[in-house]
Amino acid sequence: MKYVDEFRDAALGRVLAGEIIAAVEPGRHVKIMEVCGGHTHSIYKYGVDDLLPENVELVHGPGCPVCVIPMGRVDDGIAIARHEGVILTCFGDMMRVPGSTGTLLEAKAAGADVRMVYSPLDALRIAKANPDREVVFFAIGFETTAPSTALTLKRARAEDVANFSCFCNHVTIVPPLRALLDSPDLRLDGFIGPGHVCTVVGARPLEFICADYAKPVVVSGFEPVDILQSVQMILHQLREGRSEVENQYKRVVPYEGNGRALEIMAEVFALRPHFEWRGLGFISHSGLKLSDAYADLDAERRFDVPGVRVADPKACQCGEVLKGVIKPYECKVFGSACTPERPIGTCMVSSEGACAAYYNYGRFARERVVV
Amino acid sequence: MSGTAAREARVLGIIETQRGKRPKFRDERITMAHGAGGKATGALIEGLLLPAFGSPALDVLGDAGVLDVGGATLALTTDSFVVTPIRFPGGSIGDLAVNGTVNDLAMSGARPVALTLSLILEEGLEAPALRAEVEAIAHAADTAGVAIVAGDTKVVERGHADMMYICTTGLGHVDPRAALSPGALAPGDRLLVSGPVGAHGTAIMLARGEFELDATIVSDTRSLWPAADALLEHAGPGLRCLRDATRGGVASVLNELARSSGVAMLVQEAAVPVDPAVAGAAELLGIDPLHVANEGVLVAAVAPEWAGAALAALQDVQEGSFARAADIGEVRTSPTGMVLVETGFGGRRVLDQLVGDPLPRIC
């Protein structure tokens, strides 16, 4: 595939791996967090960390939208799905995330009409095809997916689709990053910035990481060569004592972001004062709801939802995994009580989740590639 | 071993112990995952069905039961077909109903002899649609050289079936050249696939119209007996095992074989044949082609000294399309029961079975 294969070139990967070995300061152990689940997935899919020296460690961050959904919100989604006449639509991964009483997949088996969609526009299409049913879209994701939800709501409004609404669980990337950086147990040296999110918000919003916390950030693409090059750029910054936002993913990410997408989001969404994150607790101004102008399309207003906070299971250490404090396999229940077949924590559900990625792709003694 | 490495090794040990246990069926209800061919299906079969029936022929989990009947070695198998839509590029439910059962016989080293056919039709099904499937069944049976010798027809009320379901049972004569066993794999054996993987499942996903992707991907539905016949002839005693890679794809087959033989496997990702359109669609959807269903692809494990001849024979088969058959990897000693992939990028990853349906990633 043109424009992709170049970024999966094994020979180039080895050259970069050699440069990484040369760039890391002897005797120093460097911990770099890839914020985004897409990066985690790629790292395991291609075996990127087999090419890294032992003293460069990648830590998987909180950027998987499925992983950060708290149980109470899953319960709310299931409650909406159980309303008479409702068709609840959601992305595939979301159907296996456990709430306190089960998953959407189990609710479907018990009679609720839950359907998997690939985009919010598919949900709108279902609404138009079923005018006598109420169709709800269970919206999740960071700024990557929020614009498509916003566009869909604008279209629903323009086409006067009265039986469509949105259960909004969109979140924003900056507040959890700030919460992570404020965490006293954090031991990170730099960040691989979330490429998909930055196509929308740009690289500028990440500048606070350098300004306030003196950590380097490199916004990265998702191919293995992108990730290795980003690691190399971070190591150069560390070596030179710099902490800047650099953009490795210039072919896609404009530094200032996508103005049109941001405008549409500002019109359709408003910040919630607080939003709960799985494992991280409540974070101020980190979640989106529908703006007053779109309140009539808000499923939380149309339907009764329990809206109850459900504490994370005691055994689950998702929060520490998401903060990079422990590795997935250091969690008390990893691989024993919590497996992809029966996940306790959300990190074990999505293939982008740190635990599932580790369990599915990485659970064997690694043989490091000799560069 | 450092503290971290020791801790990691201990946890990895726990996971492998978990994984080695016979799966338990603990779900409260059947979900779609139980039919997807991955781990949930395994739990249903091994956790509920096998213990209940206590049949040695069933316990080996082969594609067909092998029976000694009055001195003849026969293979018997059955399958149900519920695909939506019933017609798709490259085939239809009728082709599948014949080829799927014929292939289960072929993978047991049995030359297909006869099929039974059970049709479950939904009230309101239009006659031209039924006629087209009957023709597809007749054509596929003729191509595979099997006779349809018995049948049954039921009609259910509208809404109780999705147009039509087909069940076929197949009887085959186990070839005297065959000495196949799912537990026979040994370190050093080569792993062959008979052609490009992932086409059938991707064709079905696109035919459902759930993705707005503009690609022509054609199902690979075909009889695998000619390929099995060629392997029996040219790999002789070196042919350890055959499997058709249907639900759960090549990944599920390799995992099942690794577990039942107590060996490991190392697959070279770059050697796995995948059509560019299938690779592109899988890439967009975040799905691994090795997890996608096939209806005309087999996996063969062959002793190393026979592997070259086996591959050449497979590529030479005239009926069907096996020219792109490939040697994709080898059987190893450890880590026991696991399948590893050497990525084109030079790293390694574990290739596991699917948990449920392949669900596209969201971003």
XYZ file of C-alpha atoms in Angstrom:
734
model
C 0.000 0.000 0.000
C 1.542 3.246 -1.119
C 2.092 5.860 1.616
C 1.833 3.122 4.245
C 4.469 0.522 3.408
C 7.224 3.153 3.663
C 6.307 3.523 7.321
C 6.539 -0.226 7.923
C 9.964 -0.658 6.390
C 11.861 -3.105 8.593
C 15.288 -1.904 7.387
C 14.427 1.683 8.257
C 13.119 0.473 11.611
C 16.485 -1.100 12.410
C 18.320 2.067 11.429
C 16.089 4.052 13.787
C 16.522 1.451 16.524
C 20.294 1.861 16.166
C 19.943 5.619 16.463
C 17.804 5.190 19.568
C 20.499 3.074 21.201
C 23.032 5.792 20.335
C 20.775 8.561 21.647
C 19.906 7.152 25.073
C 22.257 8.336 27.804
C 24.253 5.456 29.286
C 23.014 4.354 32.692
C 19.722 6.179 32.346
C 16.360 4.389 32.294
C 13.848 6.350 30.178
C 10.095 5.920 30.545
C 7.984 7.280 27.699
C 4.184 7.221 27.734
C 2.234 6.687 24.544
C -0.958 8.473 25.430
C -3.121 6.968 22.735
C -4.496 3.413 22.559
C -3.891 3.395 18.810
C -0.177 3.625 19.513
C -0.368 0.835 22.089
C -2.090 -1.353 19.516
C 0.572 -0.632 16.864
C 3.440 -1.180 19.283
C 2.207 -4.683 20.020
C 0.940 -5.461 16.530
C 4.340 -4.805 14.975
C 6.472 -5.789 17.951
C 7.973 -2.284 18.074
C 9.314 -2.636 21.607
C 11.355 -5.694 20.589
C 13.528 -3.165 18.747
C 14.054 -0.894 21.752
C 16.959 -1.231 24.178
C 16.039 -2.435 27.678
C 16.562 0.986 29.204
C 13.920 2.602 26.993
C 10.520 1.617 28.314
C 7.153 2.406 26.762
C 4.281 2.983 29.186
C 0.696 2.737 27.989
C -1.432 5.763 28.799
C -5.110 6.633 29.258
C -5.929 7.251 25.592
C -8.227 4.319 24.873
C -11.801 5.658 24.916
C -13.275 2.287 25.831
C -10.865 1.844 28.736
C -11.816 5.056 30.475
C -15.602 4.578 30.510
C -16.730 4.135 34.133
C -19.123 1.337 35.045
C -21.943 3.712 35.942
C -22.044 5.099 32.414
C -22.225 1.567 30.957
C -25.132 0.885 33.331
C -26.822 4.055 32.070
C -26.383 2.913 28.470
C -27.909 -0.477 29.307
C -30.812 1.259 31.085
C -31.510 3.304 27.941
C -31.309 0.180 25.777
C -33.935 -1.514 27.962
C -36.518 1.235 27.382
C -39.478 0.044 25.315
C -39.010 0.818 21.636
C -35.368 1.892 21.854
C -32.633 0.825 19.446
C -29.277 1.524 21.102
C -26.387 1.845 18.670
C -22.725 1.794 19.597
C -19.247 0.951 18.360
C -18.201 -2.698 18.485
C -15.714 -2.555 21.360
C -18.226 -0.833 23.612
C -20.520 -3.861 23.589
C -18.142 -5.946 25.697
C -17.347 -3.358 28.379
C -18.653 -4.560 31.739
C -21.083 -2.435 33.707
C -22.038 -3.420 37.233
C -24.655 -5.903 36.008
C -23.258 -7.042 32.688
C -22.412 -5.833 29.207
C -24.422 -4.407 26.318
C -23.806 -7.699 24.501
C -25.521 -9.538 27.354
C -28.325 -6.968 27.431
C -28.812 -7.675 23.725
C -28.999 -11.413 24.358
C -31.584 -10.703 27.058
C -33.827 -8.874 24.592
C -32.615 -5.282 24.292
C -32.167 -4.055 20.722
C -28.466 -3.163 20.685
C -26.806 -2.755 17.311
C -23.194 -2.286 16.371
C -22.445 0.622 14.046
C -19.266 1.789 12.399
C -20.059 5.501 12.439
C -22.666 7.758 14.053
C -24.078 8.389 10.578
C -25.027 4.690 10.461
C -26.998 5.260 13.663
C -28.805 8.200 12.048
C -29.565 6.022 9.035
C -31.115 3.407 11.339
C -33.241 6.159 12.909
C -34.528 7.257 9.523
C -35.323 3.664 8.567
C -37.217 3.067 11.851
C -39.388 6.169 12.376
C -41.545 4.384 14.972
C -38.527 3.548 17.174
C -36.268 5.753 19.298
C -32.671 5.391 18.138
C -29.910 6.355 20.557
C -26.230 6.613 19.675
C -23.872 5.726 22.543
C -21.127 8.229 21.727
C -17.641 7.637 23.085
C -14.172 8.796 22.215
C -11.784 11.703 22.440
C -11.589 14.636 20.049
C -10.900 12.058 17.324
C -14.478 10.814 17.158
C -16.335 13.804 18.662
C -16.474 15.811 15.391
C -18.260 12.999 13.557
C -20.821 12.785 16.379
C -21.246 16.578 16.185
C -21.735 16.479 12.413
C -24.294 13.699 12.767
C -26.259 15.710 15.331
C -26.187 18.726 13.022
C -27.516 16.571 10.219
C -30.225 15.081 12.455
C -31.284 18.629 13.280
C -31.169 19.771 9.622
C -33.187 16.756 8.467
C -35.568 16.991 11.395
C -35.057 13.394 12.517
C -37.116 13.461 15.705
C -36.467 9.879 16.853
C -32.686 10.224 17.127
C -30.689 11.170 20.205
C -27.166 10.893 21.567
C -25.911 9.486 24.879
C -22.787 11.591 25.034
C -19.656 10.201 26.674
C -17.080 12.127 24.691
C -14.010 13.174 26.634
C -11.123 15.539 26.035
C -7.467 14.667 26.231
C -5.837 17.584 28.038
C -7.505 17.333 31.499
C -6.575 13.667 32.109
C -3.019 14.386 30.973
C -2.819 17.229 33.468
C -4.267 14.952 36.153
C -1.633 12.347 35.324
C 1.173 14.873 35.422
C -0.045 16.128 38.808
C -0.034 12.613 40.182
C 2.704 12.288 42.819
C 3.591 8.719 41.808
C 4.251 9.609 38.182
C 7.688 8.698 36.821
C 7.660 9.619 33.153
C 10.329 11.275 31.049
C 8.371 12.151 27.926
C 5.190 11.668 25.912
C 4.332 10.273 22.501
C 1.450 12.600 21.630
C -1.887 11.303 20.336
C -1.756 11.693 16.552
C -5.459 11.202 15.838
C -6.609 13.623 18.535
C -4.078 16.189 17.313
C -5.464 16.098 13.758
C -8.463 17.835 15.353
C -7.060 19.899 18.231
C -3.567 20.420 16.801
C -0.316 20.094 18.710
C -0.552 23.444 20.486
C -2.809 22.239 23.374
C 0.002 19.921 24.487
C 2.429 22.809 25.068
C 1.512 22.919 28.777
C 3.301 19.591 29.248
C 6.570 21.276 28.293
C 5.859 24.655 29.862
C 4.475 23.493 33.215
C 6.116 20.093 33.659
C 9.282 20.323 31.519
C 8.623 17.054 29.688
C 9.197 16.593 25.948
C 6.261 15.702 23.692
C 6.363 14.355 20.146
C 3.052 14.049 18.283
C 3.339 10.767 16.441
C 1.813 8.820 13.592
C 0.703 5.220 14.061
C 2.995 3.213 11.840
C 5.964 1.466 13.478
C 8.519 3.756 11.833
C 6.547 6.797 13.089
C 6.680 5.490 16.645
C 10.388 4.685 16.573
C 11.186 8.075 15.096
C 9.115 9.742 17.821
C 11.032 7.843 20.508
C 14.289 8.954 18.908
C 13.098 12.601 18.836
C 12.162 12.442 22.527
C 15.562 10.976 23.406
C 17.281 13.790 21.502
C 15.278 16.353 23.457
C 16.193 14.683 26.750
C 19.841 14.512 25.810
C 19.844 18.163 24.824
C 17.874 19.220 27.895
C 14.974 20.505 25.795
C 11.267 20.076 26.433
C 9.238 21.081 23.414
C 6.219 19.937 21.453
C 7.516 18.477 18.200
C 5.329 17.193 15.410
C 6.500 13.956 13.844
C 3.079 13.467 12.188
C 3.222 16.624 10.066
C 1.812 14.779 7.074
C -1.540 14.677 8.878
C -1.443 16.962 11.924
C -1.567 20.744 11.451
C 0.019 22.404 14.488
C -3.052 24.589 14.929
C -5.537 21.734 14.403
C -8.643 21.598 12.260
C -10.537 24.855 12.725
C -13.753 23.672 11.113
C -13.945 20.549 13.298
C -13.296 22.607 16.424
C -16.024 25.079 15.432
C -18.600 22.320 14.953
C -17.645 20.751 18.276
C -17.979 24.109 20.022
C -21.451 24.527 18.570
C -22.768 21.072 19.447
C -20.972 20.266 22.716
C -20.397 21.966 26.043
C -17.987 21.009 28.811
C -19.371 19.131 31.795
C -18.153 20.522 35.103
C -16.921 17.044 36.082
C -16.740 13.673 34.411
C -15.745 10.375 35.938
C -12.914 8.353 34.379
C -12.426 4.668 34.918
C -9.540 4.264 37.324
C -8.783 7.974 37.479
C -11.879 9.272 39.275
C -13.566 12.610 38.616
C -11.645 15.086 36.477
C -12.895 18.648 36.062
C -13.908 19.852 32.600
C -12.869 16.600 30.999
C -16.159 15.407 29.517
C -18.527 16.761 26.879
C -22.302 16.974 26.927
C -24.664 18.360 24.324
C -24.867 22.149 24.302
C -28.116 23.921 25.176
C -28.774 24.388 21.466
C -28.824 20.603 21.042
C -30.327 19.646 24.401
C -33.412 18.192 22.731
C -31.197 15.531 21.127
C -29.684 14.549 24.476
C -30.628 10.971 25.422
C -29.948 11.732 29.090
C -32.847 14.178 28.982
C -35.154 11.957 26.954
C -34.757 8.833 29.076
C -34.554 8.031 32.743
C -31.066 6.822 33.529
C -29.859 5.669 36.942
C -26.922 8.105 36.845
C -25.406 6.274 39.788
C -21.672 6.224 40.366
C -20.432 2.646 40.602
C -17.074 2.189 42.256
C -14.440 0.310 40.254
C -14.056 -3.296 41.429
C -11.653 -3.400 44.390
C -9.302 -5.890 42.771
C -8.971 -3.831 39.648
C -5.886 -1.644 39.241
C -6.866 -0.024 35.940
C -6.033 3.410 37.304
C -2.465 2.519 38.146
C -2.067 0.845 34.763
C -3.482 3.900 32.991
C -1.105 6.146 34.893
C 1.817 3.918 34.015
C 2.560 3.330 37.705
C 2.385 -0.430 37.254
C 2.716 -2.623 34.203
C -0.402 -4.561 33.184
C 1.008 -7.857 34.445
C 1.684 -6.314 37.843
C -2.064 -5.869 38.439
C -3.332 -8.326 41.058
C -5.944 -9.865 38.764
C -4.179 -9.661 35.395
C -4.460 -12.911 33.483
C -6.079 -14.794 36.339
C -9.456 -13.321 37.306
C -9.271 -10.682 34.569
C -8.833 -11.984 31.015
C -10.118 -10.823 27.616
C -12.827 -13.510 27.864
C -13.979 -12.234 31.270
C -12.646 -8.744 31.735
C -12.978 -7.072 35.112
C -11.253 -3.891 34.048
C -11.835 -2.002 30.836
C -8.126 -2.086 29.956
C -8.701 -5.772 29.208
C -11.647 -5.162 26.843
C -10.544 -3.178 23.826
C -7.614 -4.356 21.754
C -6.246 -0.845 22.379
C -6.355 -1.338 26.114
C -2.962 -1.760 27.727
C -3.876 -5.035 29.443
C -5.583 -6.655 26.442
C -2.745 -5.586 24.176
C -0.235 -7.052 26.595
C -2.291 -10.216 27.105
C -3.008 -10.779 23.414
C 0.206 -9.688 21.845
C 2.941 -9.623 24.377
C 2.633 -12.261 27.028
C 5.777 -14.208 26.492
C 9.383 -13.714 27.369
C 10.572 -11.344 24.682
C 13.507 -12.032 22.474
C 15.002 -8.650 21.760
C 15.986 -8.041 18.171
C 19.713 -7.497 17.853
C 20.097 -4.270 15.912
C 16.808 -13.028 36.454
C 16.065 -9.507 37.723
C 13.137 -8.805 40.055
C 10.943 -7.462 37.282
C 11.752 -10.298 34.921
C 11.030 -12.865 37.636
C 7.705 -11.215 38.427
C 6.815 -11.097 34.767
C 7.766 -14.744 34.305
C 5.598 -15.752 37.289
C 2.564 -13.923 35.912
C 3.112 -15.310 32.442
C 3.157 -18.748 34.032
C -0.245 -18.059 35.628
C -1.677 -16.992 32.276
C -0.407 -20.068 30.525
C -1.843 -22.319 33.234
C -5.199 -20.573 32.837
C -5.002 -20.973 29.125
C -4.130 -24.653 29.280
C -7.274 -25.484 31.293
C -10.282 -26.867 29.472
C -12.558 -23.834 29.063
C -15.638 -23.660 31.292
C -19.066 -22.604 30.073
C -20.151 -20.052 32.677
C -22.282 -17.611 30.678
C -25.857 -16.925 31.672
C -27.107 -16.594 28.118
C -25.961 -17.329 24.607
C -24.570 -14.269 22.866
C -23.408 -13.850 19.293
C -19.856 -14.484 20.497
C -20.732 -18.149 21.107
C -21.187 -18.594 17.366
C -18.134 -16.710 16.177
C -15.623 -19.539 16.334
C -13.363 -17.967 18.946
C -12.867 -18.603 22.640
C -16.560 -18.330 23.541
C -17.398 -21.037 20.998
C -14.622 -23.166 22.469
C -16.059 -22.752 25.953
C -19.508 -23.798 24.732
C -18.190 -26.892 22.975
C -15.562 -28.014 25.462
C -17.316 -26.789 28.577
C -20.873 -27.955 27.880
C -21.238 -30.242 24.859
C -18.256 -32.602 25.053
C -18.664 -33.488 28.742
C -22.379 -34.156 28.185
C -21.946 -36.554 25.270
C -18.797 -38.398 26.348
C -18.026 -39.610 22.843
C -14.410 -40.503 22.062
C -14.931 -39.700 18.368
C -16.157 -36.238 19.364
C -13.451 -35.626 21.956
C -10.656 -35.378 19.395
C -12.378 -32.244 18.033
C -11.682 -33.126 14.435
C -13.655 -31.723 11.524
C -15.523 -35.028 11.181
C -16.073 -38.114 13.312
C -14.096 -41.096 12.039
C -15.862 -44.451 12.477
C -15.083 -48.051 11.771
C -18.203 -49.525 10.204
C -18.018 -53.169 9.222
C -14.361 -52.915 8.265
C -14.719 -49.656 6.320
C -13.302 -46.426 7.765
C -15.897 -43.718 7.281
C -16.013 -40.038 8.162
C -19.297 -38.419 9.190
C -19.902 -34.722 9.693
C -22.707 -32.165 9.861
C -22.964 -28.404 9.539
C -25.594 -25.647 9.462
C -25.465 -22.531 7.329
C -27.115 -19.265 8.388
C -25.265 -16.612 6.396
C -26.634 -13.101 5.740
C -27.002 -12.077 2.951
C -27.685 -15.429 1.302
C -25.953 -14.317 -1.914
C -22.601 -12.535 -1.949
C -19.774 -11.982 -4.443
C -18.294 -15.347 -5.331
C -20.980 -17.564 -3.853
C -24.151 -18.102 -1.871
C -25.558 -20.060 1.045
C -26.117 -22.997 -1.313
C -22.434 -23.255 -2.318
C -21.388 -22.949 1.301
C -23.763 -25.669 2.443
C -22.134 -28.162 0.109
C -18.518 -26.993 0.230
C -18.454 -26.514 3.998
C -19.476 -30.111 4.670
C -17.378 -31.557 1.853
C -14.390 -29.709 3.289
C -14.958 -31.085 6.782
C -14.747 -34.577 5.258
C -11.697 -33.701 3.156
C -9.874 -32.367 6.225
C -10.319 -35.784 7.817
C -8.634 -37.315 4.794
C -11.961 -38.628 3.516
C -13.128 -38.605 -0.086
C -16.664 -37.153 0.050
C -19.305 -39.681 -1.009
C -22.780 -38.462 -0.094
C -24.663 -35.580 1.512
C -28.025 -35.136 3.156
C -29.752 -31.787 2.835
C -32.135 -30.157 5.283
C -33.813 -26.905 4.260
C -35.466 -24.567 6.772
C -37.380 -21.982 4.778
C -39.025 -18.783 5.995
C -42.632 -18.177 5.084
C -42.685 -15.654 2.235
C -39.367 -16.653 0.675
C -39.624 -15.932 -3.024
C -39.442 -18.915 -5.360
C -36.700 -17.455 -7.616
C -34.414 -17.058 -4.576
C -35.077 -20.660 -3.540
C -34.625 -21.920 -7.088
C -31.277 -20.111 -7.348
C -30.026 -21.778 -4.162
C -31.193 -25.210 -5.236
C -29.243 -24.716 -8.466
C -26.191 -23.561 -6.505
C -26.416 -26.661 -4.300
C -26.728 -28.954 -7.321
C -23.800 -27.273 -9.073
C -21.522 -27.370 -6.018
C -22.383 -31.029 -5.325
C -21.668 -31.906 -8.934
C -18.307 -30.075 -8.844
C -17.333 -31.794 -5.590
C -18.433 -35.195 -6.898
C -20.955 -35.953 -4.150
C -24.514 -37.192 -4.415
C -27.364 -35.764 -2.345
C -29.033 -38.894 -1.035
C -31.611 -37.774 1.531
C -33.260 -34.582 2.675
C -35.846 -32.771 4.711
C -37.817 -29.561 4.282
C -39.427 -27.401 6.952
C -41.151 -24.033 6.691
C -41.236 -21.664 9.664
C -43.357 -18.554 10.132
C -42.175 -15.239 8.774
C -39.672 -13.722 11.151
C -38.565 -17.054 12.598
C -35.716 -17.532 10.114
C -33.663 -15.219 7.936
C -34.927 -16.311 4.472
C -33.415 -19.772 4.657
C -31.148 -21.975 6.715
C -29.489 -25.105 5.336
C -28.118 -28.099 7.217
C -26.006 -30.694 5.456
C -24.603 -33.971 6.719
C -21.750 -35.577 4.833
C -20.422 -39.102 4.602
C -16.954 -39.826 3.267
C -14.617 -42.723 2.802
C -11.347 -42.208 4.686
C -8.486 -42.513 2.253
C -6.056 -45.337 3.064
C -3.150 -42.910 2.521
C -4.378 -40.701 5.382
C -2.866 -40.933 8.855
C -4.011 -37.574 10.151
C -4.288 -36.537 13.765
C -4.801 -33.109 15.329
C -2.300 -34.061 18.035
C 0.452 -35.266 15.683
C 2.417 -32.066 15.126
C 6.127 -32.198 15.964
C 8.791 -29.486 16.225
C 10.267 -28.757 12.803
C 7.023 -29.402 10.893
C 6.151 -26.797 8.273
C 2.803 -24.997 8.152
C 1.197 -24.528 4.747
C -1.883 -22.528 3.720
C -3.613 -23.306 0.443
C -4.223 -19.732 -0.700
C -4.867 -16.086 0.211
C -6.605 -15.730 3.586
C -9.542 -13.636 4.758
C -11.458 -13.278 1.483
C -14.724 -14.968 2.477
C -15.286 -13.136 5.768
C -14.376 -9.795 4.235
C -16.647 -10.399 1.224
C -19.547 -11.119 3.599
C -18.853 -8.029 5.728
C -18.823 -5.836 2.629
C -21.897 -7.547 1.148
C -23.827 -6.666 4.299
C -23.360 -3.023 3.329
C -22.311 -2.034 6.832
C -19.159 -0.364 5.576
C -19.091 2.207 2.850
C -16.083 0.588 1.230
C -15.901 0.294 -2.496
C -13.966 -2.889 -3.139
C -14.724 -6.063 -5.024
C -13.780 -8.947 -2.784
C -14.942 -12.396 -3.802
C -15.571 -15.299 -1.418
C -13.171 -18.211 -1.721
C -15.874 -20.880 -1.295
C -14.707 -24.071 -3.005
C -14.214 -27.770 -2.437
C -10.902 -28.562 -0.773
C -10.924 -32.259 -1.647
C -8.662 -31.791 -4.734
C -6.115 -30.027 -2.505
C -6.387 -32.698 0.214
C -6.056 -35.425 -2.427
C -2.863 -33.824 -3.784
C -1.392 -33.544 -0.295
C -2.229 -37.157 0.552
C -0.548 -38.196 -2.670
C 2.591 -36.072 -2.427
C 3.197 -35.536 1.296
C 2.509 -39.183 2.037
C 3.337 -40.169 5.582
C 4.653 -36.643 6.229
C 1.163 -35.140 6.243
C 0.352 -34.705 9.951
C -2.926 -32.841 9.926
C -5.341 -30.843 7.759
C -7.796 -28.173 8.859
C -10.027 -25.784 6.943
C -9.768 -22.304 8.364
C -13.433 -21.294 8.655
C -14.822 -19.216 11.564
C -12.023 -17.724 13.600
C -9.717 -17.944 10.586
C -6.214 -19.340 10.323
C -5.441 -17.998 13.817
C -8.033 -20.273 15.457
C -6.873 -23.344 13.548
C -3.229 -22.780 14.476
C -4.092 -22.188 18.125
C -6.216 -25.338 18.312
C -3.440 -27.398 16.743
C -0.762 -25.874 18.973
C -2.825 -26.700 22.040
C -3.803 -30.218 21.047
C -0.226 -31.123 20.034
C 1.479 -29.326 22.927
C 3.776 -27.408 20.581
C 4.437 -23.771 19.648
C 4.305 -22.173 16.225
C 6.160 -19.326 14.585
C 4.417 -17.762 11.593
C 6.169 -15.380 9.207
C 3.637 -12.615 8.646
C 5.214 -11.584 5.350
C 4.769 -15.115 3.982
C 1.000 -15.233 4.602
C -0.766 -14.630 1.278
C -3.435 -11.914 1.515
C -5.068 -10.190 -1.458
C -4.393 -6.436 -1.480
C -8.117 -5.540 -1.354
C -8.642 -7.820 1.655
C -5.531 -6.414 3.349
C -6.784 -2.868 2.721
C -10.274 -3.537 4.091
C -8.875 -5.345 7.135
C -6.498 -2.452 7.755
C -9.319 0.083 7.683
C -11.447 -2.008 10.020
C -8.623 -2.844 12.405
C -9.119 -6.584 11.862
C -6.354 -9.128 11.362
C -6.910 -11.173 8.146
C -5.641 -14.188 10.098
C -8.797 -13.932 12.252
C -11.197 -13.662 9.319
C -13.253 -16.657 8.133
C -12.410 -18.565 4.960
C -14.511 -21.141 3.090
C -11.869 -22.528 0.776
C -8.541 -22.324 2.578
C -6.853 -25.201 4.350
C -3.950 -25.304 6.754
C -1.649 -28.308 6.532
C 1.111 -29.362 8.915
C 3.761 -31.346 7.068
C 6.976 -33.007 8.208
C 9.890 -30.857 7.011
C 11.310 -33.406 4.554
C 7.956 -33.560 2.753
C 7.099 -29.869 2.852
C 8.628 -28.803 -0.459
C 6.897 -31.565 -2.417
C 3.627 -30.913 -0.610
C 3.692 -27.211 -1.441
C 4.558 -27.817 -5.081
C 1.758 -30.392 -5.373
C -0.722 -27.970 -3.829
C 0.254 -25.193 -6.218
C -0.181 -27.578 -9.155
C -3.753 -28.628 -8.355
C -5.835 -27.838 -11.409
C -9.346 -27.784 -9.890
C -9.916 -24.785 -7.614
C -7.287 -22.126 -7.190
C -4.289 -23.068 -5.090
C -1.506 -21.406 -7.068
C -0.797 -19.012 -4.204
C -0.406 -21.731 -1.591
C 2.441 -20.821 0.742
C 4.694 -22.101 3.497
C 3.943 -19.666 6.320
C 5.886 -20.960 9.260
C 7.077 -23.775 11.432
C 6.262 -25.799 14.512
C 8.512 -25.180 17.508
C 8.955 -26.525 20.996
C 8.125 -23.475 23.102
C 6.260 -21.503 24.343
C 3.958 -24.506 24.497
C 0.469 -24.100 23.115
C 1.133 -20.663 21.670
C 1.312 -19.191 18.198
C 3.775 -16.371 17.609
C 4.007 -14.160 14.563
C 7.231 -12.644 13.314
C 5.987 -9.319 11.998
C 7.136 -7.880 8.703
C 8.677 -5.134 10.804
C 10.976 -7.524 12.599
C 9.266 -7.791 15.992
C 7.156 -10.579 17.404
C 3.658 -10.850 18.721
C 1.294 -13.509 19.977
C -1.434 -14.607 17.575
C -4.336 -15.598 19.769
C -7.803 -16.870 19.069
C -10.551 -14.315 18.871
C -12.589 -13.753 22.003
C -15.850 -13.180 20.125
C -16.780 -11.603 16.830
C -14.032 -9.551 15.237
C -15.085 -6.082 16.374
C -13.652 -3.122 14.517
C -11.633 -0.721 16.608
C -13.165 2.693 17.008
C -10.227 4.935 16.180
